[in-house]
């Protein structure tokens, strides 16, 4: 690994000089240093390798694996969990571009893998690599065996003969395509502290089903202020959320679309005697409303969609609210509660993701 020391950090220049590595005084110098290193580098036999200027150089001796996190496990410290949503989801396509080094051993193959919450690992079909040649590995994670649980890591596996030495240059990894999540039994909470990886948890509490609930579900609660439970990110455009849904004594409860933060999103909300479609953009604007009293503790089939500028909510198969608004083109989605509790069962999510930034 090449090393450069940056003079604009918190150490004095004298401290850096004692370390004996080259010092750069501006970010442009750092880039130039590594580009020059890449252009002039030689392979062990003295030949200039076939390599891009900017790439992750993977030098291996025998079969190897490398990976990068796309999310982190929920984790827990007291009543807090790590709020994060992945960049890669079930249904999306991962594309890896790179160049095989000139020293690549014959018969070397490359495949991708994804590690899911719970430890399951999914793998793509391998592709053959040729010395000095560019490659594209494209993998759509649509195998029915792939769970809806969050993907925690994405990586690559190099397969070659034991003891073989070679180089692969990875230029880019991109995630985009159609998200497809259908949560099964893993959705249903058993304890209040249960978390689902890949969701941003802003709720005051999570619960399992009440003893008299007719079907398993996960319940969320707010003690006062608006709270959300969100997945997805700013790459999500058109999107839909289907689920079984109920309200338990909440002032407001519903679903959020194209969520970019607590003050930037759309929401379909149920109040005591009406349903609302609101735009939250540093202040609330009602885009549509209708008289509607959602039955207390009674499950309904709910479907919320955002397609282009059109927003629509269906309850038990009938359109209840619809409007057009182009303020937010992208964002995550999830559930909303204020001063009360809602229940959700069998959520199903579809979204088009434009790709990693």
Tab-separated table of C-alpha atoms in Angstrom:
chain	number	residue	atom	x	y	z
A	1	UNK	CA	0.000	0.000	0.000
A	2	UNK	CA	1.424	3.394	-0.999
A	3	UNK	CA	1.428	6.091	1.680
A	4	UNK	CA	1.261	9.874	1.492
A	5	UNK	CA	1.091	12.226	4.479
A	6	UNK	CA	-1.208	15.270	4.246
A	7	UNK	CA	0.152	18.512	5.692
A	8	UNK	CA	-3.322	20.014	6.325
A	9	UNK	CA	-4.132	17.717	9.222
A	10	UNK	CA	-3.725	18.441	12.928
A	11	UNK	CA	-0.055	17.344	13.171
A	12	UNK	CA	2.833	19.739	12.769
A	13	UNK	CA	4.903	19.294	9.622
A	14	UNK	CA	7.879	18.228	11.714
A	15	UNK	CA	5.851	15.321	13.096
A	16	UNK	CA	5.135	14.178	9.542
A	17	UNK	CA	8.714	14.529	8.391
A	18	UNK	CA	9.884	12.177	11.149
A	19	UNK	CA	7.683	9.434	9.696
A	20	UNK	CA	9.738	9.343	6.521
A	21	UNK	CA	6.917	9.158	3.941
A	22	UNK	CA	6.267	11.684	1.138
A	23	UNK	CA	4.238	14.751	2.180
A	24	UNK	CA	1.629	16.475	-0.002
A	25	UNK	CA	0.310	19.985	0.597
A	26	UNK	CA	-2.959	19.933	-1.393
A	27	UNK	CA	-5.543	17.335	-2.470
A	28	UNK	CA	-4.557	17.807	-6.132
A	29	UNK	CA	-1.019	16.738	-5.270
A	30	UNK	CA	-2.370	13.597	-3.628
A	31	UNK	CA	-4.280	12.614	-6.772
A	32	UNK	CA	-1.301	13.405	-9.004
A	33	UNK	CA	0.995	11.291	-6.820
A	34	UNK	CA	-1.152	8.193	-7.130
A	35	UNK	CA	-1.812	8.672	-10.838
A	36	UNK	CA	1.918	8.931	-11.427
A	37	UNK	CA	2.471	5.818	-9.317
A	38	UNK	CA	-0.117	3.929	-11.352
A	39	UNK	CA	1.363	4.971	-14.695
A	40	UNK	CA	4.927	4.046	-13.721
A	41	UNK	CA	4.265	0.919	-11.704
A	42	UNK	CA	5.710	-2.318	-12.963
A	43	UNK	CA	4.718	-5.899	-12.445
A	44	UNK	CA	7.224	-8.247	-10.742
A	45	UNK	CA	8.677	-9.341	-14.113
A	46	UNK	CA	9.374	-5.719	-15.100
A	47	UNK	CA	6.552	-5.356	-17.637
A	48	UNK	CA	4.118	-2.450	-17.309
A	49	UNK	CA	0.818	-4.000	-16.179
A	50	UNK	CA	-2.491	-3.337	-17.898
A	51	UNK	CA	-4.228	-1.197	-15.300
A	52	UNK	CA	-6.525	1.824	-15.014
A	53	UNK	CA	-5.322	5.056	-13.425
A	54	UNK	CA	-7.848	4.865	-10.596
A	55	UNK	CA	-8.749	1.461	-9.199
A	56	UNK	CA	-8.603	-0.747	-6.149
A	57	UNK	CA	-5.616	-3.038	-6.728
A	58	UNK	CA	-6.239	-6.548	-5.399
A	59	UNK	CA	-3.029	-8.551	-5.168
A	60	UNK	CA	-3.687	-12.192	-4.316
A	61	UNK	CA	-1.818	-15.433	-3.695
A	62	UNK	CA	-4.357	-18.196	-4.086
A	63	UNK	CA	-8.158	-17.896	-3.737
A	64	UNK	CA	-9.265	-14.757	-1.881
A	65	UNK	CA	-12.287	-12.746	-0.811
A	66	UNK	CA	-12.769	-9.023	-0.220
A	67	UNK	CA	-15.908	-7.126	0.733
A	68	UNK	CA	-17.299	-3.728	1.639
A	69	UNK	CA	-20.213	-2.980	3.993
A	70	UNK	CA	-23.401	-1.583	2.465
A	71	UNK	CA	-25.168	-1.441	5.836
A	72	UNK	CA	-24.350	-2.204	9.457
A	73	UNK	CA	-26.204	-4.524	11.852
A	74	UNK	CA	-28.751	-2.871	14.113
A	75	UNK	CA	-26.638	-3.390	17.200
A	76	UNK	CA	-27.945	-2.182	20.505
A	77	UNK	CA	-26.803	-0.172	23.473
A	78	UNK	CA	-29.585	0.127	25.998
A	79	UNK	CA	-32.692	1.142	24.066
A	80	UNK	CA	-30.815	2.599	21.064
A	81	UNK	CA	-30.083	1.041	17.683
A	82	UNK	CA	-27.915	2.163	14.803
A	83	UNK	CA	-30.097	4.073	12.311
A	84	UNK	CA	-29.104	3.224	8.758
A	85	UNK	CA	-30.521	1.952	5.478
A	86	UNK	CA	-28.487	-0.026	2.901
A	87	UNK	CA	-27.529	1.050	-0.610
A	88	UNK	CA	-28.081	-2.481	-1.954
A	89	UNK	CA	-31.370	-4.376	-1.586
A	90	UNK	CA	-32.916	-7.588	-2.806
A	91	UNK	CA	-33.972	-7.257	-6.457
A	92	UNK	CA	-31.313	-4.698	-7.399
A	93	UNK	CA	-28.442	-5.218	-9.830
A	94	UNK	CA	-24.815	-4.846	-8.780
A	95	UNK	CA	-22.303	-4.079	-11.532
A	96	UNK	CA	-18.556	-4.460	-11.010
A	97	UNK	CA	-16.117	-3.096	-13.612
A	98	UNK	CA	-12.380	-3.608	-13.682
A	99	UNK	CA	-9.302	-4.946	-15.446
A	100	UNK	CA	-7.457	-8.196	-14.932
A	101	UNK	CA	-3.735	-7.676	-14.338
A	102	UNK	CA	-1.180	-8.783	-16.932
A	103	UNK	CA	0.106	-11.305	-14.375
A	104	UNK	CA	-3.279	-13.016	-13.927
A	105	UNK	CA	-2.978	-16.848	-13.734
A	106	UNK	CA	-4.841	-18.828	-16.370
A	107	UNK	CA	-8.208	-20.171	-15.241
A	108	UNK	CA	-8.919	-17.390	-12.728
A	109	UNK	CA	-12.603	-16.613	-12.161
A	110	UNK	CA	-14.469	-13.905	-10.279
A	111	UNK	CA	-17.883	-13.905	-8.635
A	112	UNK	CA	-19.826	-11.588	-6.354
A	113	UNK	CA	-21.414	-12.388	-3.015
A	114	UNK	CA	-23.730	-10.688	-0.536
A	115	UNK	CA	-23.953	-11.359	3.211
A	116	UNK	CA	-27.393	-10.855	4.706
A	117	UNK	CA	-28.494	-10.087	8.236
A	118	UNK	CA	-28.641	-13.431	9.993
A	119	UNK	CA	-25.537	-14.723	8.236
A	120	UNK	CA	-26.927	-16.090	4.953
A	121	UNK	CA	-24.649	-15.642	1.928
A	122	UNK	CA	-25.790	-15.420	-1.705
A	123	UNK	CA	-23.412	-15.730	-4.671
A	124	UNK	CA	-23.476	-14.841	-8.352
A	125	UNK	CA	-22.371	-17.110	-11.165
A	126	UNK	CA	-18.597	-16.823	-11.745
A	127	UNK	CA	-17.105	-15.102	-14.784
A	128	UNK	CA	-13.776	-16.030	-16.391
A	129	UNK	CA	-11.026	-13.401	-16.353
A	130	UNK	CA	-8.353	-12.973	-19.029
A	131	UNK	CA	-4.941	-11.422	-18.324
A	132	UNK	CA	-4.801	-7.756	-19.275
A	133	UNK	CA	-8.464	-7.619	-20.323
A	134	UNK	CA	-11.299	-5.503	-18.892
A	135	UNK	CA	-14.247	-7.272	-17.286
A	136	UNK	CA	-17.831	-6.500	-16.268
A	137	UNK	CA	-19.557	-8.627	-13.645
A	138	UNK	CA	-23.289	-7.925	-13.470
A	139	UNK	CA	-25.492	-9.663	-10.873
A	140	UNK	CA	-29.198	-9.192	-10.214
A	141	UNK	CA	-30.072	-10.333	-6.701
A	142	UNK	CA	-33.416	-11.851	-7.676
A	143	UNK	CA	-32.965	-15.460	-6.604
A	144	UNK	CA	-36.055	-16.503	-4.553
A	145	UNK	CA	-33.677	-17.880	-1.932
A	146	UNK	CA	-32.305	-14.401	-1.226
A	147	UNK	CA	-34.100	-13.080	1.888
A	148	UNK	CA	-35.625	-9.639	2.290
A	149	UNK	CA	-33.386	-9.148	5.317
A	150	UNK	CA	-30.913	-6.289	4.933
A	151	UNK	CA	-27.753	-6.892	2.931
A	152	UNK	CA	-24.845	-6.058	5.205
A	153	UNK	CA	-21.843	-6.686	2.932
A	154	UNK	CA	-21.143	-6.925	-0.785
A	155	UNK	CA	-17.926	-8.471	-2.012
A	156	UNK	CA	-15.917	-10.390	-4.571
A	157	UNK	CA	-14.350	-13.840	-4.560
A	158	UNK	CA	-11.330	-14.678	-6.732
A	159	UNK	CA	-10.949	-18.369	-7.547
A	160	UNK	CA	-7.617	-19.720	-8.831
A	161	UNK	CA	-5.218	-22.551	-8.198
A	162	UNK	CA	-3.731	-22.688	-4.710
A	163	UNK	CA	-0.553	-20.653	-4.538
A	164	UNK	CA	-1.211	-18.763	-7.780
A	165	UNK	CA	-0.222	-15.102	-7.623
A	166	UNK	CA	-1.937	-12.344	-9.590
A	167	UNK	CA	-3.634	-8.943	-9.635
A	168	UNK	CA	-7.150	-7.676	-10.284
A	169	UNK	CA	-8.025	-3.976	-10.536
A	170	UNK	CA	-11.567	-3.019	-9.456
A	171	UNK	CA	-12.564	0.309	-11.041
A	172	UNK	CA	-16.143	0.702	-9.852
A	173	UNK	CA	-19.061	-0.977	-8.096
A	174	UNK	CA	-22.564	0.322	-8.753
A	175	UNK	CA	-25.953	-0.690	-7.336
A	176	UNK	CA	-29.193	0.174	-9.128
A	177	UNK	CA	-32.443	-1.351	-10.427
A	178	UNK	CA	-35.690	-2.561	-8.893
A	179	UNK	CA	-35.958	-3.115	-5.146
A	180	UNK	CA	-38.208	-6.052	-4.175
A	181	UNK	CA	-38.807	-6.714	-0.460
A	182	UNK	CA	-41.479	-9.051	0.908
A	183	UNK	CA	-41.122	-9.491	4.636
A	184	UNK	CA	-42.243	-12.745	6.187
A	185	UNK	CA	-42.096	-13.983	9.748
A	186	UNK	CA	-38.897	-12.029	10.452
A	187	UNK	CA	-41.027	-8.883	10.409
A	188	UNK	CA	-43.064	-9.789	13.492
A	189	UNK	CA	-41.556	-8.522	16.748
A	190	UNK	CA	-41.378	-10.758	19.791
A	191	UNK	CA	-39.951	-8.244	22.264
A	192	UNK	CA	-40.151	-4.447	22.407
A	193	UNK	CA	-36.393	-4.271	21.796
A	194	UNK	CA	-36.460	-6.248	18.531
A	195	UNK	CA	-34.938	-4.424	15.569
A	196	UNK	CA	-34.906	-5.129	11.846
A	197	UNK	CA	-31.623	-4.458	10.084
A	198	UNK	CA	-31.794	-1.932	7.275
A	199	UNK	CA	-34.473	0.319	8.810
A	200	UNK	CA	-33.986	3.751	10.348
A	201	UNK	CA	-35.697	3.476	13.718
A	202	UNK	CA	-37.062	6.750	15.017
A	203	UNK	CA	-39.982	5.335	16.978
A	204	UNK	CA	-40.334	5.714	20.733
A	205	UNK	CA	-41.148	2.026	21.027
A	206	UNK	CA	-41.636	-1.199	19.109
A	207	UNK	CA	-43.988	-3.968	20.210
A	208	UNK	CA	-45.151	-7.353	19.161
A	209	UNK	CA	-48.821	-8.102	18.587
A	210	UNK	CA	-51.248	-7.504	21.445
A	211	UNK	CA	-52.729	-10.616	23.050
A	212	UNK	CA	-56.100	-10.055	21.350
A	213	UNK	CA	-54.731	-9.170	17.880
A	214	UNK	CA	-56.160	-11.539	15.257
A	215	UNK	CA	-52.868	-11.823	13.306
A	216	UNK	CA	-49.127	-11.449	13.923
A	217	UNK	CA	-47.779	-7.947	13.395
A	218	UNK	CA	-45.195	-5.386	14.457
A	219	UNK	CA	-46.449	-2.367	16.376
A	220	UNK	CA	-44.800	1.049	16.582
A	221	UNK	CA	-45.536	3.755	19.117
A	222	UNK	CA	-45.037	7.485	19.630
A	223	UNK	CA	-45.305	9.073	23.066
A	224	UNK	CA	-46.011	12.482	21.567
A	225	UNK	CA	-43.868	13.905	18.777
A	226	UNK	CA	-44.016	12.499	15.226
A	227	UNK	CA	-41.888	9.356	14.826
A	228	UNK	CA	-40.918	7.284	11.773
A	229	UNK	CA	-39.581	3.855	10.816
A	230	UNK	CA	-37.906	4.154	7.392
A	231	UNK	CA	-35.985	2.152	4.806
A	232	UNK	CA	-34.597	3.236	1.434
A	233	UNK	CA	-32.497	6.229	0.496
A	234	UNK	CA	-32.163	9.178	-1.884
A	235	UNK	CA	-31.623	6.850	-4.870
A	236	UNK	CA	-35.234	5.557	-4.669
A	237	UNK	CA	-37.631	7.159	-7.158
A	238	UNK	CA	-40.964	5.514	-8.051
A	239	UNK	CA	-42.046	3.365	-5.124
A	240	UNK	CA	-44.909	1.476	-3.529
A	241	UNK	CA	-45.694	0.062	-0.110
A	242	UNK	CA	-48.349	-2.575	0.532
A	243	UNK	CA	-49.189	-3.935	3.951
A	244	UNK	CA	-51.854	-4.874	6.446
A	245	UNK	CA	-52.316	-1.829	8.674
A	246	UNK	CA	-54.192	-0.727	11.782
A	247	UNK	CA	-54.299	2.169	14.230
A	248	UNK	CA	-54.463	1.920	18.015
A	249	UNK	CA	-55.551	5.216	19.606
A	250	UNK	CA	-53.145	7.435	17.665
A	251	UNK	CA	-53.672	11.122	16.976
A	252	UNK	CA	-52.015	10.509	13.598
A	253	UNK	CA	-50.666	7.368	11.961
A	254	UNK	CA	-49.840	6.349	8.425
A	255	UNK	CA	-47.122	5.837	5.840
A	256	UNK	CA	-44.337	8.031	4.496
A	257	UNK	CA	-43.097	8.193	0.891
A	258	UNK	CA	-39.983	9.805	-0.612
A	259	UNK	CA	-38.650	10.504	2.836
A	260	UNK	CA	-35.632	12.826	2.896
A	261	UNK	CA	-35.902	13.701	6.580
A	262	UNK	CA	-38.487	14.612	9.175
A	263	UNK	CA	-39.085	17.973	7.456
A	264	UNK	CA	-38.958	16.789	3.830
A	265	UNK	CA	-41.335	13.994	2.766
A	266	UNK	CA	-44.845	13.011	1.702
A	267	UNK	CA	-47.166	11.229	4.133
A	268	UNK	CA	-50.591	9.565	3.977
A	269	UNK	CA	-52.014	10.042	7.459
A	270	UNK	CA	-55.098	8.849	9.308
A	271	UNK	CA	-56.604	11.097	11.952
A	272	UNK	CA	-59.739	10.410	13.975
A	273	UNK	CA	-62.261	11.388	11.291
A	274	UNK	CA	-60.264	12.037	8.122
A	275	UNK	CA	-57.407	10.878	5.919
A	276	UNK	CA	-54.773	13.296	4.623
A	277	UNK	CA	-52.049	13.439	2.017
A	278	UNK	CA	-49.509	15.997	3.196
A	279	UNK	CA	-46.252	17.402	1.912
A	280	UNK	CA	-43.789	18.229	4.659
A	281	UNK	CA	-41.324	20.773	3.301
A	282	UNK	CA	-40.225	22.818	6.336
A	283	UNK	CA	-43.922	23.270	6.957
A	284	UNK	CA	-46.969	21.132	6.217
A	285	UNK	CA	-49.149	21.480	3.122
A	286	UNK	CA	-52.314	19.379	2.700
A	287	UNK	CA	-52.434	18.068	-0.879
A	288	UNK	CA	-55.619	16.019	-0.501
A	289	UNK	CA	-58.041	14.959	2.220
A	290	UNK	CA	-61.186	12.879	2.613
A	291	UNK	CA	-63.591	12.011	5.441
A	292	UNK	CA	-62.538	8.617	6.734
A	293	UNK	CA	-62.573	6.932	10.138
A	294	UNK	CA	-60.198	3.984	10.119
A	295	UNK	CA	-61.656	1.305	12.412
A	296	UNK	CA	-59.793	1.151	15.714
A	297	UNK	CA	-57.533	-1.961	15.915
A	298	UNK	CA	-59.044	-3.376	12.718
A	299	UNK	CA	-56.648	-4.467	9.989
A	300	UNK	CA	-57.080	-2.923	6.525
A	301	UNK	CA	-55.238	-3.584	3.271
A	302	UNK	CA	-53.230	-0.476	2.499
A	303	UNK	CA	-51.320	0.445	-0.668
A	304	UNK	CA	-49.409	3.726	-1.069
A	305	UNK	CA	-47.726	4.682	-4.358
A	306	UNK	CA	-45.531	7.439	-5.760
A	307	UNK	CA	-45.131	7.247	-9.530
A	308	UNK	CA	-43.596	10.322	-11.085
A	309	UNK	CA	-45.556	13.261	-9.689
A	310	UNK	CA	-48.644	11.144	-8.905
A	311	UNK	CA	-49.295	10.078	-5.303
A	312	UNK	CA	-52.125	7.715	-4.412
A	313	UNK	CA	-53.450	5.764	-1.438
A	314	UNK	CA	-55.746	2.739	-1.681
A	315	UNK	CA	-57.523	1.191	1.315
A	316	UNK	CA	-59.132	-2.233	0.921
A	317	UNK	CA	-58.748	-1.931	-2.849
A	318	UNK	CA	-60.441	1.487	-3.190
A	319	UNK	CA	-58.626	4.745	-3.968
A	320	UNK	CA	-59.027	7.033	-0.973
A	321	UNK	CA	-56.582	9.867	-1.738
A	322	UNK	CA	-54.705	11.022	-4.846
A	323	UNK	CA	-52.841	14.127	-5.922
A	324	UNK	CA	-49.947	15.297	-8.067
A	325	UNK	CA	-46.888	17.061	-6.689
A	326	UNK	CA	-43.314	17.153	-8.016
A	327	UNK	CA	-41.495	18.588	-4.999
A	328	UNK	CA	-39.745	15.339	-4.056
A	329	UNK	CA	-38.646	12.930	-6.764
A	330	UNK	CA	-36.706	10.543	-4.521
A	331	UNK	CA	-36.387	9.255	-0.988
A	332	UNK	CA	-37.095	6.354	1.331
A	333	UNK	CA	-40.404	5.085	2.693
A	334	UNK	CA	-41.898	3.684	5.863
A	335	UNK	CA	-44.314	4.276	8.722
A	336	UNK	CA	-45.365	7.285	10.796
A	337	UNK	CA	-46.948	7.634	14.243
A	338	UNK	CA	-47.830	10.574	16.481
A	339	UNK	CA	-49.191	10.202	20.005
A	340	UNK	CA	-50.269	6.583	19.744
A	341	UNK	CA	-49.596	3.178	18.246
A	342	UNK	CA	-49.983	1.614	14.805
A	343	UNK	CA	-49.662	-1.989	13.652
A	344	UNK	CA	-48.162	-3.394	10.442
A	345	UNK	CA	-48.199	-6.908	8.986
A	346	UNK	CA	-46.764	-8.398	5.777
A	347	UNK	CA	-45.145	-5.280	4.294
A	348	UNK	CA	-44.217	-5.524	0.612
A	349	UNK	CA	-42.004	-2.856	-0.970
A	350	UNK	CA	-41.151	-2.074	-4.590
A	351	UNK	CA	-38.901	0.779	-5.701
A	352	UNK	CA	-36.743	1.887	-8.627
A	353	UNK	CA	-33.255	2.833	-7.485
A	354	UNK	CA	-31.188	5.097	-9.717
A	355	UNK	CA	-27.824	3.872	-8.431
A	356	UNK	CA	-25.142	4.648	-5.897
A	357	UNK	CA	-23.904	8.241	-5.716
